[in-house]
Structure formats: C-alpha cells, structure tokens
XYZ file of C-alpha atoms in Angstrom:
415
model
C 13.890 -4.747 -4.065
C 15.286 -1.313 -3.271
C 14.118 0.910 -0.429
C 15.020 4.536 -0.913
C 15.266 7.281 1.655
C 13.646 10.431 0.225
C 16.141 12.570 2.152
C 19.196 10.754 0.841
C 21.170 12.043 -2.141
C 20.396 10.384 -5.436
C 22.995 7.831 -6.490
C 21.646 7.540 -10.015
C 19.897 10.743 -11.122
C 18.501 9.191 -14.332
C 17.056 5.688 -14.367
C 16.084 3.989 -17.632
C 13.170 1.544 -17.648
C 11.083 -0.330 -20.164
C 7.990 -0.171 -17.959
C 7.405 1.842 -14.804
C 4.472 1.040 -12.552
C 3.232 3.565 -10.009
C 1.567 1.893 -7.033
C 2.789 -1.261 -5.322
C -0.530 -2.624 -4.043
C -2.260 -5.764 -5.294
C -2.655 -4.633 -8.922
C 0.795 -3.090 -9.225
C 2.570 -6.037 -7.618
C 0.755 -8.672 -9.693
C 1.360 -6.787 -12.928
C 5.031 -6.117 -12.151
C 5.681 -9.819 -11.575
C 3.710 -10.835 -14.664
C 5.542 -8.371 -16.919
C 8.913 -9.321 -15.427
C 8.429 -12.871 -16.725
C 8.166 -11.695 -20.363
C 11.103 -11.915 -22.717
C 12.148 -10.211 -25.923
C 12.791 -12.429 -28.956
C 16.506 -12.479 -28.037
C 15.680 -13.682 -24.521
C 16.355 -10.430 -22.673
C 13.858 -9.507 -19.933
C 12.136 -6.172 -19.540
C 13.511 -3.750 -16.988
C 10.679 -2.969 -14.587
C 10.570 -0.144 -12.040
C 7.890 -0.209 -9.339
C 7.232 2.973 -7.352
C 5.389 3.018 -4.027
C 4.816 6.143 -1.953
C 4.218 4.469 1.418
C 6.904 2.867 3.541
C 6.782 -0.789 4.437
C 5.706 -1.338 8.036
C 6.989 -4.422 9.863
C 7.304 -6.344 6.626
C 3.766 -5.513 5.532
C 2.957 -3.349 2.553
C 0.567 -0.453 3.252
C -1.360 -1.266 0.091
C -2.310 -4.620 1.615
C -4.514 -3.898 4.610
C -6.733 -6.022 6.866
C -9.402 -6.573 4.223
C -10.093 -9.820 2.403
C -11.081 -9.990 -1.251
C -12.873 -12.621 -3.306
C -10.888 -13.849 -6.286
C -13.167 -15.157 -9.045
C -12.410 -18.495 -10.672
C -11.154 -16.693 -13.774
C -8.851 -14.535 -11.648
C -7.306 -17.609 -10.028
C -6.769 -19.142 -13.478
C -5.037 -15.972 -14.667
C -2.816 -15.848 -11.582
C -1.874 -19.475 -12.220
C -0.932 -18.698 -15.836
C 1.395 -15.983 -14.578
C 2.991 -18.334 -12.062
C 1.610 -16.514 -9.011
C -1.210 -18.699 -7.755
C 0.997 -21.407 -6.224
C 2.338 -18.941 -3.670
C -1.063 -17.433 -2.906
C -3.140 -20.636 -2.774
C -2.057 -21.752 0.744
C -3.479 -18.494 2.119
C -6.807 -18.732 0.282
C -10.167 -20.242 1.207
C -12.345 -21.738 -1.563
C -15.913 -20.564 -2.159
C -18.003 -23.595 -3.081
C -21.481 -22.148 -2.535
C -22.940 -18.643 -2.955
C -26.306 -17.808 -1.410
C -28.053 -14.614 -2.530
C -31.133 -13.372 -0.689
C -33.257 -10.289 -0.050
C -33.876 -9.553 3.630
C -37.549 -9.714 4.566
C -38.598 -11.207 1.220
C -38.786 -14.658 -0.349
C -36.501 -14.045 -3.325
C -33.250 -15.991 -3.173
C -30.948 -18.016 -5.363
C -27.903 -20.230 -4.984
C -24.863 -21.022 -7.076
C -22.590 -23.988 -6.508
C -19.220 -24.878 -7.959
C -20.653 -28.193 -9.171
C -23.086 -26.361 -11.467
C -20.133 -25.027 -13.447
C -17.879 -28.080 -13.136
C -15.425 -26.027 -11.088
C -13.568 -27.031 -7.922
C -14.520 -23.607 -6.517
C -16.454 -20.549 -7.626
C -13.629 -18.419 -6.319
C -11.178 -17.986 -3.467
C -11.020 -15.567 -0.542
C -7.646 -14.188 0.478
C -6.596 -11.614 3.036
C -4.748 -8.724 1.442
C -2.132 -8.808 4.192
C -1.211 -12.415 3.419
C -1.241 -11.761 -0.332
C 1.013 -8.755 0.164
C 3.702 -10.731 1.960
C 3.770 -13.389 -0.777
C 3.951 -10.859 -3.588
C 6.563 -8.669 -1.902
C 8.812 -11.681 -1.326
C 8.470 -12.612 -4.990
C 9.326 -9.056 -6.082
C 12.418 -9.030 -3.851
C 13.612 -12.198 -5.576
C 13.016 -10.929 -9.132
C 16.215 -9.431 -10.532
C 14.622 -7.294 -13.246
C 12.181 -5.505 -10.907
C 13.559 -2.487 -9.096
C 11.156 -1.368 -6.392
C 11.633 2.121 -4.962
C 9.828 2.446 -1.654
C 9.044 4.868 -0.151
C 9.345 7.387 -2.932
C 7.157 10.303 -3.986
C 6.349 10.928 -7.634
C 6.265 14.680 -8.266
C 6.009 15.054 -12.031
C 4.876 13.206 -15.166
C 5.970 14.529 -18.562
C 5.024 12.499 -21.657
C 7.377 12.780 -24.631
C 7.215 11.282 -28.106
C 9.478 8.332 -27.320
C 9.247 8.075 -23.524
C 7.628 9.381 -20.361
C 9.818 11.359 -17.964
C 9.059 10.949 -14.271
C 10.388 13.237 -11.557
C 10.838 11.948 -8.016
C 11.044 13.907 -4.773
C 14.561 12.483 -4.331
C 15.729 14.487 -7.334
C 15.992 11.340 -9.431
C 14.427 11.043 -12.855
C 13.030 7.972 -14.576
C 12.728 7.674 -18.346
C 10.336 4.900 -19.305
C 8.866 3.576 -22.540
C 5.556 2.697 -20.893
C 3.956 4.089 -17.739
C 1.305 2.093 -15.868
C -0.702 3.844 -13.166
C -1.851 1.462 -10.437
C -1.933 4.147 -7.765
C -5.534 3.861 -6.623
C -8.745 5.832 -6.761
C -6.963 9.153 -6.163
C -4.318 8.411 -8.807
C -1.566 11.039 -8.996
C -0.722 9.950 -12.534
C -4.328 10.278 -13.680
C -4.566 13.762 -12.245
C -1.158 14.827 -13.592
C -2.192 13.834 -17.124
C -5.676 15.359 -16.768
C -7.386 12.091 -17.703
C -11.092 12.732 -17.031
C -13.227 10.478 -14.864
C -16.908 10.251 -14.105
C -17.951 9.957 -10.515
C -21.072 8.833 -8.726
C -21.522 9.082 -4.973
C -23.554 6.100 -3.741
C -24.164 7.941 -0.456
C -23.134 4.743 1.254
C -20.212 3.522 3.323
C -18.884 -0.007 3.715
C -18.284 -1.356 7.207
C -15.622 -4.052 7.008
C -14.619 -6.546 9.700
C -13.596 -10.135 10.305
C -16.272 -11.989 12.258
C -16.738 -15.404 13.830
C -20.017 -17.328 13.752
C -21.208 -20.370 15.681
C -21.453 -22.364 12.445
C -18.366 -22.896 10.302
C -18.883 -21.179 6.924
C -17.531 -24.301 5.174
C -16.974 -22.603 1.843
C -20.284 -20.730 1.871
C -20.425 -17.088 0.779
C -23.495 -14.923 1.290
C -24.770 -11.786 -0.406
C -27.801 -10.466 1.472
C -29.620 -7.394 0.280
C -31.066 -5.058 2.884
C -32.998 -1.804 2.576
C -29.796 0.150 3.196
C -27.468 -1.840 0.971
C -25.870 -5.252 0.387
C -24.267 -7.294 3.171
C -21.663 -9.846 2.108
C -19.976 -12.575 4.146
C -17.011 -14.407 2.628
C -15.510 -17.612 4.093
C -12.001 -17.342 5.476
C -9.467 -19.638 7.066
C -9.897 -20.830 10.671
C -13.691 -20.734 10.356
C -13.861 -16.947 10.178
C -15.801 -14.778 7.713
C -15.012 -11.445 6.085
C -17.861 -8.947 6.385
C -18.536 -6.155 3.870
C -21.705 -4.337 4.935
C -22.839 -1.401 2.772
C -25.256 1.137 4.237
C -26.113 4.854 4.174
C -23.266 6.999 5.471
C -25.085 8.264 8.553
C -26.096 4.715 9.492
C -22.481 3.598 9.118
C -21.402 6.307 11.568
C -23.889 4.949 14.110
C -22.787 1.343 13.530
C -19.130 2.272 13.981
C -19.949 3.968 17.315
C -21.473 0.778 18.807
C -19.549 -1.489 21.140
C -18.830 -4.997 19.862
C -21.829 -6.609 21.555
C -24.307 -4.089 20.144
C -22.654 -4.257 16.715
C -22.996 -8.053 16.609
C -26.651 -7.770 17.607
C -27.328 -5.349 14.733
C -25.438 -7.595 12.334
C -27.438 -10.612 13.505
C -30.685 -8.798 12.829
C -29.576 -7.770 9.335
C -28.055 -11.098 8.273
C -30.164 -13.679 10.064
C -29.179 -17.080 11.436
C -27.849 -19.014 8.432
C -24.469 -19.300 10.190
C -25.875 -19.356 13.711
C -25.004 -16.708 16.252
C -22.338 -14.086 15.586
C -19.792 -14.632 18.371
C -16.932 -12.180 17.825
C -15.798 -9.323 15.655
C -12.377 -7.976 14.842
C -11.494 -4.334 14.345
C -14.050 -2.512 12.193
C -13.113 -0.225 9.309
C -15.364 2.119 7.366
C -14.924 3.356 3.787
C -17.127 5.769 1.773
C -18.435 4.240 -1.460
C -18.328 5.983 -4.814
C -17.883 5.056 -8.449
C -14.844 6.544 -10.183
C -14.344 5.456 -13.786
C -12.122 6.694 -16.600
C -14.033 6.209 -19.838
C -10.731 6.343 -21.735
C -7.992 5.121 -19.359
C -5.102 5.932 -21.679
C -2.671 8.806 -21.939
C 0.412 9.231 -24.068
C 2.479 6.096 -23.379
C 0.355 5.613 -20.264
C -2.388 3.218 -19.178
C -4.463 3.259 -15.998
C -5.226 -0.072 -14.291
C -6.970 -1.228 -11.128
C -8.680 1.379 -8.985
C -6.921 4.149 -10.918
C -9.053 3.148 -13.918
C -12.245 2.048 -12.179
C -13.152 2.167 -8.494
C -16.360 0.140 -8.086
C -19.037 -0.520 -5.489
C -18.099 -3.720 -3.599
C -21.369 -5.488 -4.525
C -20.622 -8.831 -6.225
C -16.909 -8.356 -5.432
C -15.896 -7.196 -8.913
C -13.171 -4.633 -8.174
C -9.950 -6.643 -8.313
C -11.472 -9.280 -10.602
C -12.163 -6.685 -13.284
C -8.685 -5.293 -12.643
C -7.121 -8.745 -13.047
C -8.724 -9.131 -16.463
C -7.186 -5.775 -17.384
C -3.755 -6.840 -16.107
C -3.973 -10.161 -17.928
C -4.903 -8.445 -21.188
C -2.196 -5.784 -20.865
C 0.439 -8.440 -20.237
C -0.710 -10.361 -23.327
C -0.642 -7.211 -25.476
C 2.880 -6.337 -24.308
C 4.046 -9.910 -24.978
C 2.610 -9.736 -28.498
C 4.225 -6.349 -29.126
C 7.612 -7.653 -28.002
C 7.319 -10.658 -30.316
C 6.517 -8.375 -33.271
C 9.204 -5.819 -32.464
C 6.697 -3.046 -31.725
C 7.098 -0.077 -29.396
C 5.378 -1.320 -26.214
C 4.340 2.202 -25.231
C 3.182 3.253 -28.675
C -0.388 4.243 -29.488
C -1.117 1.193 -31.717
C -0.252 -1.181 -28.857
C -2.192 0.672 -26.171
C -5.135 1.173 -28.512
C -5.347 -2.579 -29.127
C -5.374 -3.117 -25.380
C -8.253 -0.684 -24.883
C -10.309 -2.008 -27.788
C -10.071 -5.450 -26.234
C -11.002 -4.283 -22.740
C -13.578 -1.552 -23.350
C -16.624 -3.824 -23.542
C -15.888 -5.799 -20.381
C -15.103 -2.662 -18.400
C -18.294 -0.921 -19.500
C -20.437 -3.993 -18.785
C -18.967 -4.623 -15.344
C -19.183 -0.970 -14.295
C -22.809 -0.854 -15.442
C -23.610 -4.155 -13.717
C -22.182 -3.206 -10.329
C -23.807 0.236 -10.398
C -27.178 -1.207 -11.409
C -27.040 -3.899 -8.734
C -25.982 -1.396 -6.071
C -28.919 0.879 -6.851
C -31.460 -1.909 -7.427
C -30.651 -3.714 -4.189
C -30.300 -0.617 -2.007
C -33.845 0.554 -2.578
C -37.086 -0.213 -0.727
C -39.374 1.148 -3.484
C -42.219 -1.369 -3.881
C -42.014 -2.146 -7.619
C -38.217 -2.517 -7.461
C -38.463 -4.865 -4.467
C -41.025 -6.986 -6.311
C -38.963 -7.028 -9.487
C -35.691 -8.031 -7.868
C -37.372 -10.789 -5.840
C -38.993 -12.151 -8.981
C -35.578 -12.138 -10.678
C -33.951 -14.000 -7.790
C -36.780 -16.554 -7.710
C -36.574 -17.145 -11.466
C -32.782 -17.589 -11.308
C -33.271 -20.149 -8.543
C -35.534 -22.167 -10.835
C -33.793 -21.739 -14.183
C -30.013 -22.164 -14.312
C -29.901 -20.631 -17.800
C -30.876 -17.283 -16.237
C -27.941 -17.449 -13.795
C -25.422 -18.166 -16.547
C -24.890 -14.610 -17.870
C -24.491 -13.208 -14.343
C -22.144 -16.040 -13.373
C -19.973 -15.606 -16.457
C -19.608 -11.882 -15.824
C -19.020 -12.039 -12.061
C -17.047 -15.285 -11.794
C -14.969 -14.870 -14.944
C -15.717 -18.433 -16.030
C -16.515 -20.006 -19.354
C -20.120 -20.911 -20.135
C -21.455 -23.516 -17.701
C -21.481 -27.112 -18.873
C -24.925 -28.325 -19.868
C -26.019 -31.256 -17.754
C -27.798 -34.150 -19.446
C-alpha cells in the first residue's frame, strides 16, 4: 500500500492500470481485493489502483467509522467465496433471530435461522474492525497500489481507456474505472451520470448501547410513528442502534443528555432487552434516496453508495452493494477468460443487465417500507399490522421478503 503526499513531486507522472477504483471504504476495499485475486489465462494478475481522498488516522480508515452494519447470509457467503470472510468472521456477531414489531399495535413477526436451515440469518460487524482487516489485506497484496490521501481532479473517458488526473500532477490511464466514492461521488458528477433523489425528511440517530439483557443473537426492527428503530447484536453484549425519525425530532434527541436519551429510547423500543443502561457517542445522519437508474459511463461503473444510497430500513445498503460487487467480479473474470476488453461496453452492459432487476426491486422495497412504516395514517397502520400478523402465521408469506433482504436461497420446506 502506498501513501502519497499531495504536496510532494510526482515520481511517476503516468501510471498504467487495468482497473482503478475510486473510494477505499468498505465497497472499494472488498472489490479491490476480490479483483486482485483474478488471473488472466496466462496466469498474470490484474494491476489494481485504489484511490482514497482521506488520510488514514491512527491506523483506521476514514471510510470505516463507528457504525456497525448487518451482513446478510448471502453477503457472508460471497465474502467467503472471495477469501475475505475468514479475516472478518472473528469480529462479527451472528444474528440468529429477527423480531419485527409495530409500536403500540399487535402486528409482529419473527424469523429464525432454523427456518431457513442457516447457522445465522446474518452477521453484524463494526466498520472500524472491518476496515483494519481489509486494509491489512490490501497492504499485503502486491498487485494493489493504494494511493492515500490523494485527490482526484479530472476524469476523461477515451475510446480505449479512462484518463484520471490527480492533484499531485500524476495521471492514471486505466482500462476500467469503478466509482465507489459514496453518495456524493466525484466520478458520478464528473461524468454527468444522472440520479434520482428522494428526501425522506428523516435523520438516523446511531449509537452503541448496552441493555440489561444480553441480545444473544437477537436483532429487532421496531416501527414507530416517526420511523423504524433497529437494534443489532454486537460483541460483548452490546447492541448497535439505528433510530430513524423526523429531522427536527432527531435534533431534539441529539441535544438530550445520556440519561434522558436512554429514557426516550426505552419508551420507543420497550423492554424486550430489559433496561437500557448505557450509550456510546451518538451520531446523526440525514436520510435520502440517491439512485442512478443507469450506473454506467464510458468504461466506468458505479458501485456501492455511488450507485444507490438507500434508507437504512432492513439494512440493505451494503448487502445490495455486495451483490453488485460479486456480479462485477464474475463478469470481469468471464471477460478475462474470453479475452474481452474488461472496460468495453459489451462487458459492462452484461453486468448491468444482470443487476438491473435486483437493484430496482431492492430500491423499491426499502423506499416502500420506509414510507409504509413511518406513517400513522389509520388504513396504513391497519394494513401493515395485518401483513405482519399474516407473516407470523404463514411462513410462505415471509419467504419472498427473506430471500430479498437476507440474500438466501428459497427456504427449505419442512415436512
């Protein structure tokens, strides 16, 4: 891994790469390592360049903050196929039960790993811990050159390559450009790739909390009038809180001292894990949908939050992104085997045709759930509670939702 000083003179003004990834967070790091493992028919590896604008701080990557994310069962399987799960698994906590309920109403449903013959429905991992594992792996991978910190200043697509200009004065010429640079993607804006946006008029309050009862693998999604409240099990008996609410309410919640905050959280969540005892530092993020309906440019593909920034309900953000990364890696591997141009339109078009349906379905699902379960309109409340009650009684009704959100194969039919 290479760390560059933006003020230093360029030692190599033109750098050639097979694939350049912009953004070294979770999506960029996972994809860089997955692509680095591919080989041409003659055994030669791809030359990967990974660009990250933010400097590393005390060994931690700025793209990996204090949040925790839920990795669906399908995501863990994909990470294992790419040889990455073994390093991440010791830092993860399995989800064995999911409890979904509607505050103040009777509707609720449960999912268990046993229903789907899985050891776990998913895993929860702190981004900080994941970042350290992935950065160590990148540093040990000879065909990944990571430039960090470095500022991308220009993107110029050509017929046979994309030319990238850096603030250092260096230039990168790459056959394929992958933008993994987040919801405010520089690459997406530079190439004028259009996006649709929807402001949920909500913010997410995020914190690590401790409860009197050990979560013991139990995850909770509780719907309140203001928005969904999720608790994910973590190591050491802690839970990761993601609490969505109207923006003005979030401002008030953030202004409370810890004791008052825990009291409000107790009232919203209830007592399924006993009393809330402690909270860590709280963070607050505005929530909006940003989605590129056609996440391709010339020799360029958008992935992760650069392609689709979702509402956190049902925890689909990185899991949808992982399915994109997995598919892109498979398409590149196939193109290499057939001697195709990995950045050419036929290759990228095949990728998008394979991913379009899943992206559209997941974006629709998360938006619909966010609006359905953040509404106190009488008929909607009655309808969603009926749906939860029916799913609790008929496992066949949970199957489609489980397959989409967990990334698992159809549940095994029990005799």
